[in-house]
Structure formats: structure tokens, C-alpha cells
PDB file of C-alpha atoms in Angstrom:
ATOM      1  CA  UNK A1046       2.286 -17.391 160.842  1.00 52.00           C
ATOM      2  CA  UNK A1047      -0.435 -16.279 159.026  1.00 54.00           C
ATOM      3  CA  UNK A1048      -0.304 -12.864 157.118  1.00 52.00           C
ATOM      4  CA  UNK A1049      -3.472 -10.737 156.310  1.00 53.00           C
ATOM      5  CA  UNK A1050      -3.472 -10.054 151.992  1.00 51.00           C
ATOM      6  CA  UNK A1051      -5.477  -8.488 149.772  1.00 53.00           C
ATOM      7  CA  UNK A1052      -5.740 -10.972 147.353  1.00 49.00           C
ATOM      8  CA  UNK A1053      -4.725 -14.390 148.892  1.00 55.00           C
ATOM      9  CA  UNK A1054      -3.341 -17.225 146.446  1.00 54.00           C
ATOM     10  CA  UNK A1055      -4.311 -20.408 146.974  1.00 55.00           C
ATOM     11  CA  UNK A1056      -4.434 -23.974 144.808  1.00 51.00           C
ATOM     12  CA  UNK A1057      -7.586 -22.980 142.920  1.00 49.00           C
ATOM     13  CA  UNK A1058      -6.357 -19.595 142.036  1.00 49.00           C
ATOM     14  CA  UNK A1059      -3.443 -20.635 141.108  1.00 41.00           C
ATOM     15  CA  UNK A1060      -4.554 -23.320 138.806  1.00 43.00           C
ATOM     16  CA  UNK A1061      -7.281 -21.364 137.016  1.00 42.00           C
ATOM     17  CA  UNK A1062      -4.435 -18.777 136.109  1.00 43.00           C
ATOM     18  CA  UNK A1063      -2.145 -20.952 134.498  1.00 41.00           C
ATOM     19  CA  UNK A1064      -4.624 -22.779 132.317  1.00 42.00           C
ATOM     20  CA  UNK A1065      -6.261 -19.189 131.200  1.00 42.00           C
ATOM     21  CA  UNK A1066      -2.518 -18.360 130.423  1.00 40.00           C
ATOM     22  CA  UNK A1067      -2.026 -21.875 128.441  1.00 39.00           C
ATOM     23  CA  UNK A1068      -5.681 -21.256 126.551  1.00 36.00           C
ATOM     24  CA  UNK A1069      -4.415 -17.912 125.629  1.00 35.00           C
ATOM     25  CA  UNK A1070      -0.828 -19.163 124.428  1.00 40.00           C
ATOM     26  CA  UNK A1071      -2.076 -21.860 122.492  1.00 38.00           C
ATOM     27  CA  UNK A1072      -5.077 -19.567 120.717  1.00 38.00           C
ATOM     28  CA  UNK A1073      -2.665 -17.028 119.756  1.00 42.00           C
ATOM     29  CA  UNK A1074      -0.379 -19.482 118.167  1.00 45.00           C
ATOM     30  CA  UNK A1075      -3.150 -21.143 116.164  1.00 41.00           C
ATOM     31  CA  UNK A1076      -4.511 -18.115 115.051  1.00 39.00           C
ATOM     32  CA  UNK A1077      -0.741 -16.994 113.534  1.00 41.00           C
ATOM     33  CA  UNK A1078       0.041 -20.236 112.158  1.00 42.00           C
ATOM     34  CA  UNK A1079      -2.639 -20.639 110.273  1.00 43.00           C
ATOM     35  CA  UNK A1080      -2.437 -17.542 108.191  1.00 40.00           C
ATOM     36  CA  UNK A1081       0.819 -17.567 107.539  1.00 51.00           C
ATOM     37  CA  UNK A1082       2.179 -20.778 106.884  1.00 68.00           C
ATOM     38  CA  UNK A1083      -0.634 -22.760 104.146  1.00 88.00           C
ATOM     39  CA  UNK A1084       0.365 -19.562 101.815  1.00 92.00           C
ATOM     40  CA  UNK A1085       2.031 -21.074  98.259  1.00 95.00           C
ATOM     41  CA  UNK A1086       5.936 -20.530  98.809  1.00 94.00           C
ATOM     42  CA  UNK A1087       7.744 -19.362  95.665  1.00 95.00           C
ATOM     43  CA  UNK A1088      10.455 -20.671  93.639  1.00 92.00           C
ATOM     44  CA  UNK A1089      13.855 -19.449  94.599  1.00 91.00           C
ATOM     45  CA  UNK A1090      17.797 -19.603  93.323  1.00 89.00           C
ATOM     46  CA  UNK A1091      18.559 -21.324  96.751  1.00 90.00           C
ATOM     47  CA  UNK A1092      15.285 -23.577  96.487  1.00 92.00           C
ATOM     48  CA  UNK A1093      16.055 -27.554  96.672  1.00 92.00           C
ATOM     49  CA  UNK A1094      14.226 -30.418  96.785  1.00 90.00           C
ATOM     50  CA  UNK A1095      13.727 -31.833 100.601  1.00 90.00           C
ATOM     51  CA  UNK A1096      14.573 -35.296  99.346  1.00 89.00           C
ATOM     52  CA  UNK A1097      17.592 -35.433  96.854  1.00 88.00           C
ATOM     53  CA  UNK A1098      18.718 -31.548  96.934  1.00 90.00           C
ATOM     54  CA  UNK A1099      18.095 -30.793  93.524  1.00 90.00           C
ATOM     55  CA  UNK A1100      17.889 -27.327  92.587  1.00 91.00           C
ATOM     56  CA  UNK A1101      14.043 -26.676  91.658  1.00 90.00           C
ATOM     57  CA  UNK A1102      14.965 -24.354  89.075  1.00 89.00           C
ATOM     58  CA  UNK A1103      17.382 -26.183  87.005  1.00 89.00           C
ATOM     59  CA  UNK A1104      14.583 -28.566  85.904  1.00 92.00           C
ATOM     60  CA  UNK A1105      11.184 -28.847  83.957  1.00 95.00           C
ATOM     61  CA  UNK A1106       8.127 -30.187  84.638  1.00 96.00           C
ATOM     62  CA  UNK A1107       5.844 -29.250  87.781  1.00 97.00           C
ATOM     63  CA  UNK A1108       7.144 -29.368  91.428  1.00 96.00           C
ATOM     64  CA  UNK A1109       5.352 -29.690  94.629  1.00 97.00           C
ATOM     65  CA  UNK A1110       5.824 -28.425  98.361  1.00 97.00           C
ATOM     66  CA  UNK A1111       4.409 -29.057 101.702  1.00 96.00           C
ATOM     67  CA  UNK A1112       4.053 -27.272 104.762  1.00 96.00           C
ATOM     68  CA  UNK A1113       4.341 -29.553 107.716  1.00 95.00           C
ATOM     69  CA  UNK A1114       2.856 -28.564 111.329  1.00 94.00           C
ATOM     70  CA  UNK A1115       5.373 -27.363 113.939  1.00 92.00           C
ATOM     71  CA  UNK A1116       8.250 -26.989 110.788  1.00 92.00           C
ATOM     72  CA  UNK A1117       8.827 -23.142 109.445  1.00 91.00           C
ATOM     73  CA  UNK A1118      10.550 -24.316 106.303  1.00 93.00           C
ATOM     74  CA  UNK A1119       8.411 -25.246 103.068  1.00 95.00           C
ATOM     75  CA  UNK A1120       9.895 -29.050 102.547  1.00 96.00           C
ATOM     76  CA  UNK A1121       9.954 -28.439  97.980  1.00 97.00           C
ATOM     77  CA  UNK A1122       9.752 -31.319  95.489  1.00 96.00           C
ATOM     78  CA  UNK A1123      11.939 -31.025  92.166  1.00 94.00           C
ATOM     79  CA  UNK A1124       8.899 -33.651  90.452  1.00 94.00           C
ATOM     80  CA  UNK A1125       5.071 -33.965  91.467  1.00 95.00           C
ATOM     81  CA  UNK A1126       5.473 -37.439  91.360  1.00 95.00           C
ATOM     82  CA  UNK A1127       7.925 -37.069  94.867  1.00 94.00           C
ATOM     83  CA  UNK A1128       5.767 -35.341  96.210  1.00 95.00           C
ATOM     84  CA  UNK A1129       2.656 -37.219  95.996  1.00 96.00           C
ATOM     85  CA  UNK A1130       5.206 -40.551  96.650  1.00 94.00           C
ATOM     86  CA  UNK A1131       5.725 -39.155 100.109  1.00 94.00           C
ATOM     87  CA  UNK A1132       2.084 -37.506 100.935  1.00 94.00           C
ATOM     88  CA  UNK A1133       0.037 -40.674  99.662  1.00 94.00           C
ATOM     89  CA  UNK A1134       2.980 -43.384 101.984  1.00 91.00           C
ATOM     90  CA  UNK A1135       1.385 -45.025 104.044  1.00 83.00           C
ATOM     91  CA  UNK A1136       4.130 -44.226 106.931  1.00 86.00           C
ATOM     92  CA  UNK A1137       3.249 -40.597 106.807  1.00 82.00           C
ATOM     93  CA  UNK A1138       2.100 -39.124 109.945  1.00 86.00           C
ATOM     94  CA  UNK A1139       3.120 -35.761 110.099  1.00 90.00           C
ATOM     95  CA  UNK A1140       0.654 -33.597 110.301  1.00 93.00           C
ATOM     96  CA  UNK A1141       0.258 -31.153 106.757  1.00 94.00           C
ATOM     97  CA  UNK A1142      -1.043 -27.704 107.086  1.00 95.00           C
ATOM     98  CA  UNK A1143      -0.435 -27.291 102.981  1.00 96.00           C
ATOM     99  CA  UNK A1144       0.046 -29.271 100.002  1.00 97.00           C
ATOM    100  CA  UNK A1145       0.620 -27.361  96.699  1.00 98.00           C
ATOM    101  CA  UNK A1146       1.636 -28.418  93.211  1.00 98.00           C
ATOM    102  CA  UNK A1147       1.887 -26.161  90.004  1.00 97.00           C
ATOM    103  CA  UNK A1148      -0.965 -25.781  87.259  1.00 98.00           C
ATOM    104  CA  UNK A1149       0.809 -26.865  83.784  1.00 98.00           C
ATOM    105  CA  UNK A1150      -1.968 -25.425  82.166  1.00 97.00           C
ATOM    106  CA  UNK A1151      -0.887 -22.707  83.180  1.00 97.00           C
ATOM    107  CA  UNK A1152       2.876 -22.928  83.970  1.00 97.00           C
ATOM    108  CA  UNK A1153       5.500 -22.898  81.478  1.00 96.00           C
ATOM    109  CA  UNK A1154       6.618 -26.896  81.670  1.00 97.00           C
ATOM    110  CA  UNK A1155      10.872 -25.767  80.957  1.00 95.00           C
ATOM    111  CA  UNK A1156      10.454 -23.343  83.751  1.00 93.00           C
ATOM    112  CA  UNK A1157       7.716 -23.493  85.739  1.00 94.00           C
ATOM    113  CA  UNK A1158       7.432 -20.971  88.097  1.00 93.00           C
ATOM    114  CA  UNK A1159       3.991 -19.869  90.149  1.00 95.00           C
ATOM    115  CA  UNK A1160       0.678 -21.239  89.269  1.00 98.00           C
ATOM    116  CA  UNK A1161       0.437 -23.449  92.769  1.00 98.00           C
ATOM    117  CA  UNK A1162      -2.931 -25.169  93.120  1.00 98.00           C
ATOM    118  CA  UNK A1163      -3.704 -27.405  96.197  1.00 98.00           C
ATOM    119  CA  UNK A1164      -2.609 -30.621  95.230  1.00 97.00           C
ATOM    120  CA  UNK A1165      -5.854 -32.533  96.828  1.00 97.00           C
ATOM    121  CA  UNK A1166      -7.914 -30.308  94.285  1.00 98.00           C
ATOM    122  CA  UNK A1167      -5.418 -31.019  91.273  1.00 98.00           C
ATOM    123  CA  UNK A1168      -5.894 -33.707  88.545  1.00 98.00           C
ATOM    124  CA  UNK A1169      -2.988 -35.661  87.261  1.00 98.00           C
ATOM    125  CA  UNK A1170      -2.318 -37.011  84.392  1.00 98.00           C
ATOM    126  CA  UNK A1171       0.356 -40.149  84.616  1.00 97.00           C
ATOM    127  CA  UNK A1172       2.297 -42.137  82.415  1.00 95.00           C
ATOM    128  CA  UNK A1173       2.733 -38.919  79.227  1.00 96.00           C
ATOM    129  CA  UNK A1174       5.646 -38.664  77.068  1.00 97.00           C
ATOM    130  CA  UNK A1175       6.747 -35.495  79.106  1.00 96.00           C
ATOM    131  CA  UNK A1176       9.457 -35.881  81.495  1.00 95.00           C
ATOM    132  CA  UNK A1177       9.906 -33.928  84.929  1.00 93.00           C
ATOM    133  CA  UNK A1178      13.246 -33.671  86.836  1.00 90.00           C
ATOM    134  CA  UNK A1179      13.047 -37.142  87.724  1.00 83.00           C
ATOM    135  CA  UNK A1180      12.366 -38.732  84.013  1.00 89.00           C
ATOM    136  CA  UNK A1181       8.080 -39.731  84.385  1.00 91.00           C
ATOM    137  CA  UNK A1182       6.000 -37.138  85.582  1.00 93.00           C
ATOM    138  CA  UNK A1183       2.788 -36.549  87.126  1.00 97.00           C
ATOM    139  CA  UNK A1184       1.167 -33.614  85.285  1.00 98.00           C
ATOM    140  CA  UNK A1185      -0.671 -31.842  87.707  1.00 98.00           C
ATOM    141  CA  UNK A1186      -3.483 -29.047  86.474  1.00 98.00           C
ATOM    142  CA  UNK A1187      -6.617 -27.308  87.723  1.00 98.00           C
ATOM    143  CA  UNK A1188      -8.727 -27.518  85.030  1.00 98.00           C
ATOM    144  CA  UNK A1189      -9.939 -30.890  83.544  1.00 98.00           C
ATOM    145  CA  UNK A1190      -9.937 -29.534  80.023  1.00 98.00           C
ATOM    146  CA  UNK A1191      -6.501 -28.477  79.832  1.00 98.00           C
ATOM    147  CA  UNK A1192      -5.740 -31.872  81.359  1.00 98.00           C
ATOM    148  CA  UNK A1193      -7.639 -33.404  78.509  1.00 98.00           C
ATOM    149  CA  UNK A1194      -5.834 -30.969  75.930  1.00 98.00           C
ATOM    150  CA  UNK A1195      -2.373 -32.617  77.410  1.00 98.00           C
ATOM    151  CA  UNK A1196      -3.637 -36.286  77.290  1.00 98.00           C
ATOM    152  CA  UNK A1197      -4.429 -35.579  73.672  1.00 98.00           C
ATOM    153  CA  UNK A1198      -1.042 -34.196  72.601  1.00 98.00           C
ATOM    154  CA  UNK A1199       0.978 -36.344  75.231  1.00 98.00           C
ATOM    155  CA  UNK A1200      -1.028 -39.280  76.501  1.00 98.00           C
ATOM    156  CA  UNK A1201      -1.363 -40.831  79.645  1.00 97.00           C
ATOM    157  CA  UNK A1202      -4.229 -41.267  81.919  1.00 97.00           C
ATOM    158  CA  UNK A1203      -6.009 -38.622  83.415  1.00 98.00           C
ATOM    159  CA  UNK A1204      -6.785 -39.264  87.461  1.00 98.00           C
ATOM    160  CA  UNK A1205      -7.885 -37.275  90.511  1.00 98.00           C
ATOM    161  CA  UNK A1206      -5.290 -36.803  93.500  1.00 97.00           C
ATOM    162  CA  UNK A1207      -8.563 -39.541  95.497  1.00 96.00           C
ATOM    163  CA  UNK A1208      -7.653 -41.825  92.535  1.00 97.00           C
ATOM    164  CA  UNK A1209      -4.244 -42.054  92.951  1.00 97.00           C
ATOM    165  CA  UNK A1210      -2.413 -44.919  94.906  1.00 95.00           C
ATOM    166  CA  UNK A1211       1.177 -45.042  96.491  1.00 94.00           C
ATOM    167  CA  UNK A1212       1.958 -47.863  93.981  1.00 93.00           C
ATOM    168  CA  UNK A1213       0.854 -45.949  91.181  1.00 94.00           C
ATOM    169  CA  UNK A1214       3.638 -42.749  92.297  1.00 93.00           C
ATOM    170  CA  UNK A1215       6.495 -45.260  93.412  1.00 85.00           C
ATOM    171  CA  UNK A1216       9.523 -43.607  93.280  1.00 84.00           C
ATOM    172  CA  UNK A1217      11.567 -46.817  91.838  1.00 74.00           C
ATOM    173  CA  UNK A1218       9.784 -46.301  88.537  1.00 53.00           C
ATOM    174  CA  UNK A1219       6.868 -49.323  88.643  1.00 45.00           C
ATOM    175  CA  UNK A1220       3.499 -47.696  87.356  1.00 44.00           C
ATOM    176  CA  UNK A1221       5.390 -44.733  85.786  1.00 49.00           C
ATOM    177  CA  UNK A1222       7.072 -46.798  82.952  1.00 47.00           C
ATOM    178  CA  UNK A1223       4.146 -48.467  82.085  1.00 46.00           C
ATOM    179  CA  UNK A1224       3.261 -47.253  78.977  1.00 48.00           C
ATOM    180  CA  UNK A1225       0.090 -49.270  78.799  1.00 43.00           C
ATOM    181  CA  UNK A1226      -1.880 -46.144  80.813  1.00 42.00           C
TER     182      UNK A1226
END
């Protein structure tokens, strides 16, 4: 039987509704996501390294953290050099909405706190006599001339995050122990 409506449903209707509703889901949730989550965390008592669970402020040197896609949590680094180990491996796939690292020309390098520059902008300086958490560092900074300043009084070899290859920030040690840089 076949009942008289005022607005009668059928496939097409039907259809076109749920993909305007799906549009407007997925709009809203880009929109949100985007400002919120590529923001710098902060340092924290209860912050720990995603790798080793370190305590990020029991150490020196500059640490790193990245905001994944679809994960609410900032994943933290206790050294730079983790965190451009795992970013620049060629297994990664996850999708990052932000990568941050701290400015040691600007950070205090026994307790660095704030400073966070995106680490695809940073320089790096590899292979100084200054140690992070993990022994050999990767001294991130913003500027090139304070990145000069710390090759001068350090050593090392100054690089851009393009420059930098997964061998050169392997976590067993290899290119950081070489003191030939």
C-alpha cells in the first residue's frame, strides 16, 4: 500500500543526505584538529620520552616531540637525536601533523625548557663535545649564527634537518661517535 507524504524518501534522497552529513563531519573535524594539535606541547613533571620512558626533565640537552595524526598525546623525545632517528626511518608512515625541537640558542642546555622551533626549519649541529640524555647530541637551533657560535666553542658539523640522513642519527651510536665531523 502506498501512503500519500509530504516529503517522500527515496534512494537519491537518502544518499545525498548522508554524504552532506559525512562532508560536514569530516570538515568540522579537520578544521579542530588542525588548530589545536601542531601547537608546541610543554615540558612537564610527568613528561617521558615515547621510546625509553625517560623523564624529559631529569636531563640536558634539547628534546623533541611529535604530533601524530589520529593520536591526542604529544609522543616526547628525551634527545633530538631520537627524535630525528625515528622521523628520518625509512619505515615511518604515520602521518605527522607537528615536529618540534628546542632552540639551544636560546634554551638553557642543563634544563631546557620552551624555545620549540619546527624541527624541518632547525639546523643541527652533530658530532660536539656536548652530551644530551642519550650521551651524543644533535644540537638543534634557529639561527645559523648561534649554530656557528656553538661549532666554535664545541665543534661538530653544522647541517640542515634536508641534510641529514637516518645513518647519520642512528640510535646505536655509528655517525655520532665519529669525531672526525
Amino acid at each position: 500500500m502506498n501512503t500519500p507524504s509530504h516529503f517522500p524518501l527515496n534512494r537519491r534522497r537518502l544518499l545525498c543526505g548522508c554524504a552532506g552529513l559525512a562532508t560536514l563531519s569530516l570538515l568540522g573535524c579537520g578544521q579542530r584538529g588542525d588548530a589545536t594539535t601542531s601547537a608546541p606541547a610543554e615540558i612537564d613533571a610527568q613528561s617521558s620520552c615515547s621510546l625509553d620512558g625517560m623523564q624529559l626533565s631529569d636531563y640536558p640537552g634539547p628534546k623533541g616531540q611529535i604530533r601524530y595524526a589520529g593520536v591526542a598525546e604529544v609522543q616526547w623525545f628525551c634527545d633530538s637525536v631520537e627524535l630525528l632517528s625515528v622521523l628520518l626511518a625509512p619505515e615511518q608512515v604515520r602521518a605527522v601533523v607537528s615536529v618540534h625541537v628546542q632552540d639551544m640558542g636560546q634554551a638553557d642546555w642543563d634544563q631546557p625548557r620552551g624555545h620549540w622551533i619546527d624541527a624541518r626549519q632547525a639546523l643541527y649541529v652533530l658530532g660536539s663535545k656536548r652530551h644530551g640524555s642519550m650521551g651524543p647530541t644533535a644540537a638543534s637551533f634557529a639561527a645559523e649564527a648561534e649554530a656557528q657560535a656553538f661549532v666554535q666553542q664545541y665543534g661538530g658539523r653544522l647541517l640542515r634537518y634536508a641534510d641529514i640522513k637516518p645513518e647519520m642519527v642512528d640510535l646505536s651510536g655509528g655517525a655520532l661517535h665519529d669525531t672526525r665531523m
